[in-house]
Coordinates of C-alpha atoms in Angstrom, one line a residue:
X158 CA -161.4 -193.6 112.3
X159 CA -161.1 -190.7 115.1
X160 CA -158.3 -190.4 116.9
X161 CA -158.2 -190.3 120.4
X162 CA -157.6 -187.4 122.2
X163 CA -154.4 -188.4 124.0
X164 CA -152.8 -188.3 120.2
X165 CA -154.5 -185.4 119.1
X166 CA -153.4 -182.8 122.0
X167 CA -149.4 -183.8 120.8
X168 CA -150.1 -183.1 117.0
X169 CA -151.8 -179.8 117.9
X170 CA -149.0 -178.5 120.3
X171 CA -146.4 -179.5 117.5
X172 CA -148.4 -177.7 114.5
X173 CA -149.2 -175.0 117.2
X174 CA -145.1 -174.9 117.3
X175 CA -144.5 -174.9 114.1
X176 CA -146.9 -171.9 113.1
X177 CA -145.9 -169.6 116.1
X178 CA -142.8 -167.1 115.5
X179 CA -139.9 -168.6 117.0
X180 CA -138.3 -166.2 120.1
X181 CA -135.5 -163.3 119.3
X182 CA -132.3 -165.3 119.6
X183 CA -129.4 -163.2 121.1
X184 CA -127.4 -162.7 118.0
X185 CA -130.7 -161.9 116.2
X186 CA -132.2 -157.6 116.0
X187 CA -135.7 -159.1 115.0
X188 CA -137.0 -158.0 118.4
X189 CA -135.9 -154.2 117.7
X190 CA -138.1 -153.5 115.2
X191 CA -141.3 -156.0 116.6
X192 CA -144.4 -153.8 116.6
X193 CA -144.7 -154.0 120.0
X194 CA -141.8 -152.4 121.1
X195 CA -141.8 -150.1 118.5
X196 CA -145.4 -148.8 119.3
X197 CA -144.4 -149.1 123.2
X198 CA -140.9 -146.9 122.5
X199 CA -143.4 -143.7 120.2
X200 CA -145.9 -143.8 123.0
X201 CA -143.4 -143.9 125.9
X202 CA -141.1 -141.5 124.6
X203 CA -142.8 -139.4 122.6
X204 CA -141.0 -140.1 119.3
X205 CA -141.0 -141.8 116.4
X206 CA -138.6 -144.2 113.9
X207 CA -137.5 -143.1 110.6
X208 CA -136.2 -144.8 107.7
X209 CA -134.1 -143.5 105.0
X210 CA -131.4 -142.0 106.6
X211 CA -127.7 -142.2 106.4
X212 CA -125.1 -142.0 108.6
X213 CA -121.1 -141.3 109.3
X214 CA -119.6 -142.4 112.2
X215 CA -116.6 -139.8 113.7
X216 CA -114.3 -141.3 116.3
X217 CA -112.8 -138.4 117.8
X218 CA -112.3 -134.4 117.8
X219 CA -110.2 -134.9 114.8
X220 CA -112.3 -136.2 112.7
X221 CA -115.2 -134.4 113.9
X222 CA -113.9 -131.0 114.0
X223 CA -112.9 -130.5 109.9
X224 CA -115.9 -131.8 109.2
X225 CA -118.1 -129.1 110.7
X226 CA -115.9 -126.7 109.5
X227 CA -116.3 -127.5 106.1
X228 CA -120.1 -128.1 106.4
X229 CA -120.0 -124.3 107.7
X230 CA -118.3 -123.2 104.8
X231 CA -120.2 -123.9 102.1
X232 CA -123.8 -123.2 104.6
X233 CA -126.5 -120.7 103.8
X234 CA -128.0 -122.0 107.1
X235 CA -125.9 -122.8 110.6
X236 CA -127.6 -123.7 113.7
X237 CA -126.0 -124.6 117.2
X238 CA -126.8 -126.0 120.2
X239 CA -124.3 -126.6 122.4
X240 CA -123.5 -127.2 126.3
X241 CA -120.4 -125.7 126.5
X242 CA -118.9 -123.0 123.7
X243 CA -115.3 -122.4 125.0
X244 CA -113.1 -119.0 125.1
X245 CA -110.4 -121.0 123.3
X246 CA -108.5 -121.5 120.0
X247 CA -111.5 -123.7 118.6
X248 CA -114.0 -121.4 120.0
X249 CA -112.6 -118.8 118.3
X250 CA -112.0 -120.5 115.2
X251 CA -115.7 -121.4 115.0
X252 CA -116.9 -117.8 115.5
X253 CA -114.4 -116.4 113.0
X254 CA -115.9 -119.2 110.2
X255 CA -119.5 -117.9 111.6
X256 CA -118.4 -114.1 111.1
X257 CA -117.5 -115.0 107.4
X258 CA -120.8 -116.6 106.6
X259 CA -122.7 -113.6 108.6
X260 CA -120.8 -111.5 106.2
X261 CA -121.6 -113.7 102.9
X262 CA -125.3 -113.0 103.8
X263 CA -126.1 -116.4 105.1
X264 CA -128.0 -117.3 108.2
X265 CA -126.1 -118.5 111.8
X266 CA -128.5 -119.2 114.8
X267 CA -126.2 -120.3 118.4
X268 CA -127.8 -121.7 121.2
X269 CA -125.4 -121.9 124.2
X270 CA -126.2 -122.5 127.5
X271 CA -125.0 -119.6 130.1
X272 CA -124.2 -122.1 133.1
X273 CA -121.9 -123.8 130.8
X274 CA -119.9 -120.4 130.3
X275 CA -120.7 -119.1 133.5
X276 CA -120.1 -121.4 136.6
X277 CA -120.1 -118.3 139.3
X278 CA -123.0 -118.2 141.3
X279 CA -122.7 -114.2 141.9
X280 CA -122.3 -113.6 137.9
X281 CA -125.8 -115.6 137.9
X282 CA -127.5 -113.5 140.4
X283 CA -126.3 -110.4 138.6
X284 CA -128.1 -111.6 135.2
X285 CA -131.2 -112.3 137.1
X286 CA -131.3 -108.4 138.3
X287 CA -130.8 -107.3 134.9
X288 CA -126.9 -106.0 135.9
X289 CA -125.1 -108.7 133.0
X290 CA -125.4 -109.8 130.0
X291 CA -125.6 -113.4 129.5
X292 CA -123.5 -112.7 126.5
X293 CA -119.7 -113.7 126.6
X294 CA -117.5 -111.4 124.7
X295 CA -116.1 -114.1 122.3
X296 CA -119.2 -114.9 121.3
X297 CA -120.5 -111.0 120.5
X298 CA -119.4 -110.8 117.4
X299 CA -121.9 -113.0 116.5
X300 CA -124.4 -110.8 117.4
X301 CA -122.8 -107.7 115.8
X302 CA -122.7 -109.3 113.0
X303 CA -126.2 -110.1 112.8
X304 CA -126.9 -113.0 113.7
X305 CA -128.9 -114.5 116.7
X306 CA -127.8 -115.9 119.6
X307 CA -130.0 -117.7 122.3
X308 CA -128.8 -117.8 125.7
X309 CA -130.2 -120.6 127.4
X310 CA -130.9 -120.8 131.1
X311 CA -130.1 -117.8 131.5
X312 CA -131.3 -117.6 134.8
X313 CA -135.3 -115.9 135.4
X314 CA -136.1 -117.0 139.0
X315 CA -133.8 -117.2 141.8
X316 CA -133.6 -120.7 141.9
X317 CA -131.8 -120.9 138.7
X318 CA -129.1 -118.9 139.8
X319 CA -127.8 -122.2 140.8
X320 CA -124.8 -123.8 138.3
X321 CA -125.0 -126.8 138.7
X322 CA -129.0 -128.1 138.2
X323 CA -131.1 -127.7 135.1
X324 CA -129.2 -127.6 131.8
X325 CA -129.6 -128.0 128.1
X326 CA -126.7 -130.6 127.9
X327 CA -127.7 -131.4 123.9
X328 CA -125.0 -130.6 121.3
X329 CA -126.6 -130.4 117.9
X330 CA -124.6 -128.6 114.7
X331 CA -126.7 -128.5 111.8
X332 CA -125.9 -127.1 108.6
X333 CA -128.2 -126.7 105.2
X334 CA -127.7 -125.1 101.7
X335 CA -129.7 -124.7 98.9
X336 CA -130.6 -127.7 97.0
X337 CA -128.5 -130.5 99.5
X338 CA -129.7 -132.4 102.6
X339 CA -130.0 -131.2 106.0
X340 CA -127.0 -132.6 107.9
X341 CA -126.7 -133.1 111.7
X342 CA -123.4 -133.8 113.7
X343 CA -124.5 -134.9 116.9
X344 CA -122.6 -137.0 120.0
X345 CA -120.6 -136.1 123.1
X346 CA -118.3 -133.0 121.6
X347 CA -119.0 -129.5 122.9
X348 CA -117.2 -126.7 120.9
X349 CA -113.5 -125.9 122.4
X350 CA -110.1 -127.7 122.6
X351 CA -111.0 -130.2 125.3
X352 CA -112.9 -131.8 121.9
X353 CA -111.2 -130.4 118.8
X354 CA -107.5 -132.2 120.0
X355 CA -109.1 -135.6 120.6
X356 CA -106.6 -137.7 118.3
X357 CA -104.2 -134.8 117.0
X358 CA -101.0 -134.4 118.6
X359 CA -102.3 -131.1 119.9
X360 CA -102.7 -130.8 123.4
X361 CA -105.8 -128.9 125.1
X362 CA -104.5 -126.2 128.1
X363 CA -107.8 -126.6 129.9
X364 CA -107.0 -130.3 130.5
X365 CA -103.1 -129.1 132.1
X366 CA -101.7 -130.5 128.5
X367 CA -103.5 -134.0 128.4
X368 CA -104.6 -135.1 125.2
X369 CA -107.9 -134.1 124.1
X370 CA -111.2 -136.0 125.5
X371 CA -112.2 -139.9 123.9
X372 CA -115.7 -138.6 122.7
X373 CA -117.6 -139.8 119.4
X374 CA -120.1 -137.7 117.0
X375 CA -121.7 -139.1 114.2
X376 CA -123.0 -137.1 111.0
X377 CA -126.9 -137.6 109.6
X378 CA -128.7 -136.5 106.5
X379 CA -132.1 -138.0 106.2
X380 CA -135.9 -137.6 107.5
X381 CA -134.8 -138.1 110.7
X382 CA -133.7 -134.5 110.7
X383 CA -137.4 -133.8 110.8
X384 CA -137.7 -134.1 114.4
X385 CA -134.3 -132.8 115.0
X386 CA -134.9 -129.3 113.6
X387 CA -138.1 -129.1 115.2
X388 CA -136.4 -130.3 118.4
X389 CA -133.8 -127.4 118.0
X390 CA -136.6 -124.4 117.0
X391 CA -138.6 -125.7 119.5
X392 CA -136.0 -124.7 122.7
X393 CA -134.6 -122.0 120.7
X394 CA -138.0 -119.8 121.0
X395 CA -139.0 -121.3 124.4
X396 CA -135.1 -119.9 126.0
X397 CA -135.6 -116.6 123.1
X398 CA -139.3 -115.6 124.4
X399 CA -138.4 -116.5 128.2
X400 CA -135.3 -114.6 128.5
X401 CA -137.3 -111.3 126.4
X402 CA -140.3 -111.5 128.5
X403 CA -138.6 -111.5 131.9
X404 CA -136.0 -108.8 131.2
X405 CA -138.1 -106.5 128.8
X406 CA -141.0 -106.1 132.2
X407 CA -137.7 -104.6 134.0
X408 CA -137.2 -102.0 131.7
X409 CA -135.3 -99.2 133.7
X410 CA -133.7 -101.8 136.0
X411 CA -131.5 -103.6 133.7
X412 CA -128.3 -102.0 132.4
X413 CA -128.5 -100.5 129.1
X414 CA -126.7 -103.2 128.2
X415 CA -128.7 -105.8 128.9
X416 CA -131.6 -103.6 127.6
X417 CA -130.1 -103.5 124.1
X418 CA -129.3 -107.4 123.8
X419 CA -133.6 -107.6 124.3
X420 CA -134.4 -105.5 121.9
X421 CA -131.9 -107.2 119.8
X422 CA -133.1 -110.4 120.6
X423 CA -136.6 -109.6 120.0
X424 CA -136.1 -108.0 116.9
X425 CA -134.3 -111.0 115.1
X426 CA -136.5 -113.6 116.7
X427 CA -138.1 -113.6 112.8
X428 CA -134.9 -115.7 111.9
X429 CA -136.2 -118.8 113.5
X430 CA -139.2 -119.1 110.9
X431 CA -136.9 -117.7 108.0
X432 CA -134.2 -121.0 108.5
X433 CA -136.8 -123.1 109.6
X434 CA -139.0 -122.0 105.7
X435 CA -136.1 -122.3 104.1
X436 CA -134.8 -125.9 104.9
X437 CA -138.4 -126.7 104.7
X438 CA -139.4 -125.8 101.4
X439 CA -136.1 -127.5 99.9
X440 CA -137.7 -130.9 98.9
X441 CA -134.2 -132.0 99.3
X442 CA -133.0 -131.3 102.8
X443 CA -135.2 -134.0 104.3
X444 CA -134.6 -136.6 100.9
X445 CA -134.0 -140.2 101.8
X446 CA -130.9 -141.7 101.3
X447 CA -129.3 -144.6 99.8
X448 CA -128.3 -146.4 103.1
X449 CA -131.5 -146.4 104.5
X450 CA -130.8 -146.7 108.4
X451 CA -133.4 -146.8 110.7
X452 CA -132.9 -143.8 113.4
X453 CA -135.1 -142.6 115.9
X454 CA -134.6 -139.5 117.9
X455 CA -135.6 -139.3 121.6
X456 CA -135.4 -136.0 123.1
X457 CA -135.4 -135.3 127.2
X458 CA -138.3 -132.5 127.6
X459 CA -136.7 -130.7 131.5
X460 CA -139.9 -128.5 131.3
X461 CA -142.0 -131.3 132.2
X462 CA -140.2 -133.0 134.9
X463 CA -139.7 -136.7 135.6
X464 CA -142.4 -137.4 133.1
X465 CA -140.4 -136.1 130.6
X466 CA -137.5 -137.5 130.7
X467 CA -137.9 -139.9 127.8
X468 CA -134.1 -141.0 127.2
X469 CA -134.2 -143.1 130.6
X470 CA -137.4 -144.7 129.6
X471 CA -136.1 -145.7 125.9
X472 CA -132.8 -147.2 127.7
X473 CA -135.0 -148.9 130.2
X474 CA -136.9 -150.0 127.8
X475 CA -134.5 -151.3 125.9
X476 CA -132.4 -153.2 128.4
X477 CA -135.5 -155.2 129.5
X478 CA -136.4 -155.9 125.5
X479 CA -133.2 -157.3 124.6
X480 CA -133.3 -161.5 124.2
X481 CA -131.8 -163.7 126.3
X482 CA -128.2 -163.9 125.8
X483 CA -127.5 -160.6 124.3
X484 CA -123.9 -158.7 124.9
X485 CA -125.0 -155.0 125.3
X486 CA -121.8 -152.8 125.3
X487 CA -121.9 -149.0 126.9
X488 CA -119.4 -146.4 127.3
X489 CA -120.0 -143.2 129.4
X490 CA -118.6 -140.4 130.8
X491 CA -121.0 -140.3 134.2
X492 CA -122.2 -143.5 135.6
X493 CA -124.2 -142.5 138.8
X494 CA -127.6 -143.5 137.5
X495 CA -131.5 -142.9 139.3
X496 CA -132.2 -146.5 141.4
X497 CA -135.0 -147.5 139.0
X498 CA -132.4 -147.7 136.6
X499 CA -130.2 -149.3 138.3
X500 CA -133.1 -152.1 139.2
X501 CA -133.8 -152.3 135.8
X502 CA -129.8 -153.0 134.7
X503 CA -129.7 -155.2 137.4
X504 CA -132.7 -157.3 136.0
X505 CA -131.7 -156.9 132.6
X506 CA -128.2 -158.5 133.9
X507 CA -129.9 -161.8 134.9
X508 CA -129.9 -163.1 131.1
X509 CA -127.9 -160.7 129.8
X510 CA -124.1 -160.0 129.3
X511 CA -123.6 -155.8 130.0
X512 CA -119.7 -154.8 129.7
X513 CA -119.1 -150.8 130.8
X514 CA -116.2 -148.8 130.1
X515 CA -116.4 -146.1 132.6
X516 CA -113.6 -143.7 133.4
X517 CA -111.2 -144.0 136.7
X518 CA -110.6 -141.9 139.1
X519 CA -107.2 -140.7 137.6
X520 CA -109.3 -138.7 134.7
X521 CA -108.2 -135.2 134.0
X522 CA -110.7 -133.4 134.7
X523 CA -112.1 -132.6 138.1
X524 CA -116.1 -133.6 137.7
X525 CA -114.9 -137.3 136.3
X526 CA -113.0 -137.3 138.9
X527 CA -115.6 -136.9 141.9
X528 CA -118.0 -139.2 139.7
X529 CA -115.5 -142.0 139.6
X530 CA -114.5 -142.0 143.0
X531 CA -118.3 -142.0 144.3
X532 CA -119.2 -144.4 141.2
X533 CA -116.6 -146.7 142.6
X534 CA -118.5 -147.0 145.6
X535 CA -121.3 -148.9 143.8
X536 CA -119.4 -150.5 140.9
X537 CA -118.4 -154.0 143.3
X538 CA -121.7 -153.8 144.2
X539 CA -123.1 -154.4 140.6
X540 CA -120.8 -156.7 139.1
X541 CA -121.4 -160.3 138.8
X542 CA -120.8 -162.6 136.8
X543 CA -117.0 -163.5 134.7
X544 CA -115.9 -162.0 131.4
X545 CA -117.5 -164.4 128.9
X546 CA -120.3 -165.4 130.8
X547 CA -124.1 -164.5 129.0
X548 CA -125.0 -162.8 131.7
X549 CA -124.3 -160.1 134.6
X550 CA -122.0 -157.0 134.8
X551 CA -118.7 -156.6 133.7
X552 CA -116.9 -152.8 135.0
X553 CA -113.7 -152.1 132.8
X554 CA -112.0 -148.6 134.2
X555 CA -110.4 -145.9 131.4
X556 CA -107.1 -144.3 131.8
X557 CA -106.5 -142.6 128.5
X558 CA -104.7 -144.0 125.5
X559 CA -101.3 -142.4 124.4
X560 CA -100.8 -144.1 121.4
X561 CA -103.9 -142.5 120.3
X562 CA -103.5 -139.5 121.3
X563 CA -106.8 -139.0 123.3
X564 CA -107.5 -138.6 127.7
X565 CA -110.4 -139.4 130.0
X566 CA -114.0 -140.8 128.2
X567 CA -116.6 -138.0 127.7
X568 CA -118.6 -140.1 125.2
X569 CA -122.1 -141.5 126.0
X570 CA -122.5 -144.5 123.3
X571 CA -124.5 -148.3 123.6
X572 CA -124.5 -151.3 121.4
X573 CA -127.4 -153.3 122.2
X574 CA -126.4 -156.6 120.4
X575 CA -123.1 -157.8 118.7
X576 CA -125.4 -158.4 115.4
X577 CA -124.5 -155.8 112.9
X578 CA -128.4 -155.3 112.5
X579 CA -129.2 -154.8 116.2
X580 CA -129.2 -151.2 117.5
X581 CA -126.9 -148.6 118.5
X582 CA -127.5 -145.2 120.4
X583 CA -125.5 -141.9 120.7
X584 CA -125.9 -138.6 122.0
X585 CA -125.5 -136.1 125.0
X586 CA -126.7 -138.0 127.7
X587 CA -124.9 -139.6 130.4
X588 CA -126.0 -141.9 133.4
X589 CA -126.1 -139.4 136.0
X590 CA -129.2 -138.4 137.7
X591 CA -128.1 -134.8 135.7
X592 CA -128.3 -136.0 132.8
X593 CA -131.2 -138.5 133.3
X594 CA -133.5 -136.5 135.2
X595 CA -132.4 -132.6 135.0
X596 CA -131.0 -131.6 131.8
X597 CA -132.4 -131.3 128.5
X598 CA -130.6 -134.2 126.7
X599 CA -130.6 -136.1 122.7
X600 CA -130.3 -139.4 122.1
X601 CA -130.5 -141.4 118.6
X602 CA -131.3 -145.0 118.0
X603 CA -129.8 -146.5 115.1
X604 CA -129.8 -149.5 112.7
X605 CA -127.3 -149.5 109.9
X606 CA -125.4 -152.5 109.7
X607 CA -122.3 -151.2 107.9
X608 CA -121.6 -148.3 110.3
X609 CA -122.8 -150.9 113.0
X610 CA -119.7 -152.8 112.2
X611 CA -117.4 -149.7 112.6
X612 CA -119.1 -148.9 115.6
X613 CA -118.3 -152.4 117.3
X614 CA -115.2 -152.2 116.5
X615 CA -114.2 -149.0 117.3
X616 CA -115.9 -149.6 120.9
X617 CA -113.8 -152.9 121.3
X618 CA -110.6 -151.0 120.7
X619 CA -111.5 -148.9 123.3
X620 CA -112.1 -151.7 126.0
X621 CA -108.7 -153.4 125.0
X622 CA -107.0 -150.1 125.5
X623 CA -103.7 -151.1 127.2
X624 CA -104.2 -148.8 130.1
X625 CA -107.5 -149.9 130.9
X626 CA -108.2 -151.9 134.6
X627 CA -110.4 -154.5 135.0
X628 CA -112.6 -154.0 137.9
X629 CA -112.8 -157.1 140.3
X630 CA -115.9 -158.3 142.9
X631 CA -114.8 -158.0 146.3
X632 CA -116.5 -160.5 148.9
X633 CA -118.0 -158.1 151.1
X634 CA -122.1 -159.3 151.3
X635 CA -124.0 -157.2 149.1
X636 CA -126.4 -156.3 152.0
X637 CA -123.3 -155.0 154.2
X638 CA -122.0 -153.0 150.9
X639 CA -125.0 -151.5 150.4
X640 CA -125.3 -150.0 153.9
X641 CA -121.6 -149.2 154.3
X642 CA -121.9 -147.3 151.0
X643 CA -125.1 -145.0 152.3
X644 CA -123.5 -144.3 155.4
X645 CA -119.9 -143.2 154.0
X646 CA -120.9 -141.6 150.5
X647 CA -122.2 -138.5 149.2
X648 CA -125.7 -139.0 148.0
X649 CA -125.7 -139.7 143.9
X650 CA -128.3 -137.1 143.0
X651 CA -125.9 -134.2 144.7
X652 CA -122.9 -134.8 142.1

């Protein structure tokens, strides 16, 4: 007997239903690693996902710090690439471990970048007529020691003599030797004592004898370190070849100075391809490892412009992907973001719960400062929603935390799920339009439960922090807000 259509079209819907993948739940990281995304995030941002990786997570400049002193110390191969490289006791400290390695015969390659060193406009101007080195003195004896160091944005055209715009913000420390796995520490730390005293009882004279900064690294060994390296070589001989050309076509005008650091730097640009053969050809520096996480490493490419500035698309991307119902934590140092991501948070908000932990405007430093007092200008304006509700904005302001011994946030993290197997991201970048649009910035995207775990909970420690303020909505119409802010505020892409 056939059965009549009006009882068929219910049993096909329900077997239809039953066959079909049932939808990401919020507390579930299936959707991370769907092939859509996936594919979506490599063609987007240029990258790609590796498995096979490990990974240590390092809370503060305590723990950070002895670790890339020891990895240093038993190194045939360093290599640096840092935002800021600080005159200061852990500056120093960190050249004097380089010297020794310089002096054993091993390999040390240092990428700084000058407008972190340098922030006086006239000091630019005389390195782009050839009248200054771009070399600080505590970082010469690197040089004179024989090895190479790369001065980034070193300014070529007279636009760059700017300090503020166009910077290579990463911070990657890598160290290899013979016959052992690559390893990475990358994060939020720069190299001085603003870092380094994060959680000691040492205090950092730069910051007027606060505690050191609230900033996270993590440690990687793995095939992940692929891209990384290349990542690294890649800017080193871009910044290496730029700076040569321009200042070797001047010839007579430079100083002698400045003369001799080109022809230094042209004569050990070789180094590059010796590290870069030697980690290589070490069929363990690249060897996967026993935990197995899932990382992939998204790197901003300045050079091509808004195009490439592939760490806002991943976030974006991201944010939107997320299920219903998902918690997405972030901490960051600068939270003045571009308007398209702002729209896109805003969307994002309407099914999901995002908590921020952003500093206040007490922080010790002058630049969080001005963020947090123009940032508070839009916070009210985002938030919606009440702590515990699955969905909107929640703003919770940093003060520090005495008890453990650390001062304003500089760290730029996100946990995109409270399941230990949904993803976490950390690197350089904050969520400024400097950082989004301008600089050169990293960014890792990770999946390994167990360190997952220590990240949550190190993350929620921070948000119950006993200092910490709550941010509140005011009842001013958002429309009204809005236009009061434009009129009375300093436009975000200036700070």
């Amino acid at each position: 007997m056939m059965l009549r259509l009006s009882h068929t079209l219910p049993l096909l819907a329900a077997l239809l239903a039953a066959i079909a993948p049932a939808p990401a739940l919020a507390d579930d990281a299936s959707w991370y690693r769907a092939d859509a995304l996936q594919k979506a995030l490599d063609r987007e941002t240029r990258s790609r996902a590796y498995d096979g990786n490990s990974v240590d997570l390092l809370q503060n400049g305590a723990e950070s710090f002895p670790r890339r002193a020891r990895n240093v110390d038993g190194a045939d191969v360093t290599l640096i690439k840092v935002y800021n490289f600080r005159d200061d006791p852990a500056g120093r400290a960190l050249v004097a471990r380089l010297v020794k390695r310089l002096r054993a015969g091993k390999q040390v390659i240092v990428q700084f970048d000058v407008k972190g060193s340098v922030r006086s406009p006239m000091a630019l101007f005389r390195m782009l007529r050839g009248k200054q080195s771009p070399i600080p003195k505590h970082l010469q004896p690197i040089l004179d020691h024989g090895g190479l160091l790369i001065p980034t944005n070193a300014p070529t055209t007279l636009a760059e003599v700017n300090p503020i715009w166009g910077k290579d913000h990463e911070k990657y420390f890598m160290t290899w030797r013979a016959g052992r796995a690559l390893s990475t520490i990358m994060g939020g730390m720069n190299i001085g004592d603003e870092w380094a005293t994060g959680g000691t009882d040492k205090r950092a004279e730069k910051l007027h004898g606060a505690h050191g900064f609230r900033d996270t690294d993590v440690e990687v060994h793995g095939p992940v370190n692929r891209a990384i390296l290349a990542e690294l070589m890649r800017d080193a001989r871009f910044h290496l070849d730029r700076y040569v050309a321009r200042f070797a076509a001047r010839g007579a005008k430079n100083t002698a100075e400045v003369n001799a650091l080109v022809q230094t730097l042209r004569g050990r640009r070789a180094q590059l391809a010796t590290a870069t053969r030697a980690i290589s050809r070490d069929e363990r520096a690249f060897a996967r490892q026993a935990q197995n996480a899932n990382m992939r490493f998204v790197a901003n490419k300045r050079r091509l412009g808004p195009r490439g500035q592939y760490i806002e698309k991943a976030l974006r991307m991201l944010m939107k992907a997320a299920p219903s119902g998902s918690e997405i934590a972030l901490s960051n140092a600068f939270f003045l973001p571009t308007p398209t991501f702002e729209r896109d948070l805003s969307e994002a908000a309407r099914d999901k719960r995002f908590e921020m932990l952003l500093n206040g405007r007490d922080a010790v430093e002058s630049g969080f400062r001005m963020v947090a007092r123009r940032g508070r200008a839009d916070y009210r304006r985002l938030m919606s929603g009440k702590p515990g509700d699955k969905r909107g904005i929640g703003i919770t302001e940093w003060h520090g935390d005495d008890g453990r011994k650390v001062s304003s946030l500089h760290q730029k993290l996100w946990s995109f799920g409270k399941s230990e197997h949904a993803p976490f991201g950390i690197g350089s970048s904050n969520l400024d339009y400097h950082s989004l649009r301008r600089n050169s910035e990293g960014l890792l995207l990770i999946q390994a439960p167990q360190t997952k775990r220590a990240f949550d909970h190190m993350l929620q420690r921070d948000f119950r922090a006993p200092k910490n303020e709550r941010l509140q909505r005011d009842r001013m119409p958002r429309r009204i807000k809005s236009l009061f802010i434009k009129a009375t505020s300093l436009p975000r892409s200036w700070l």
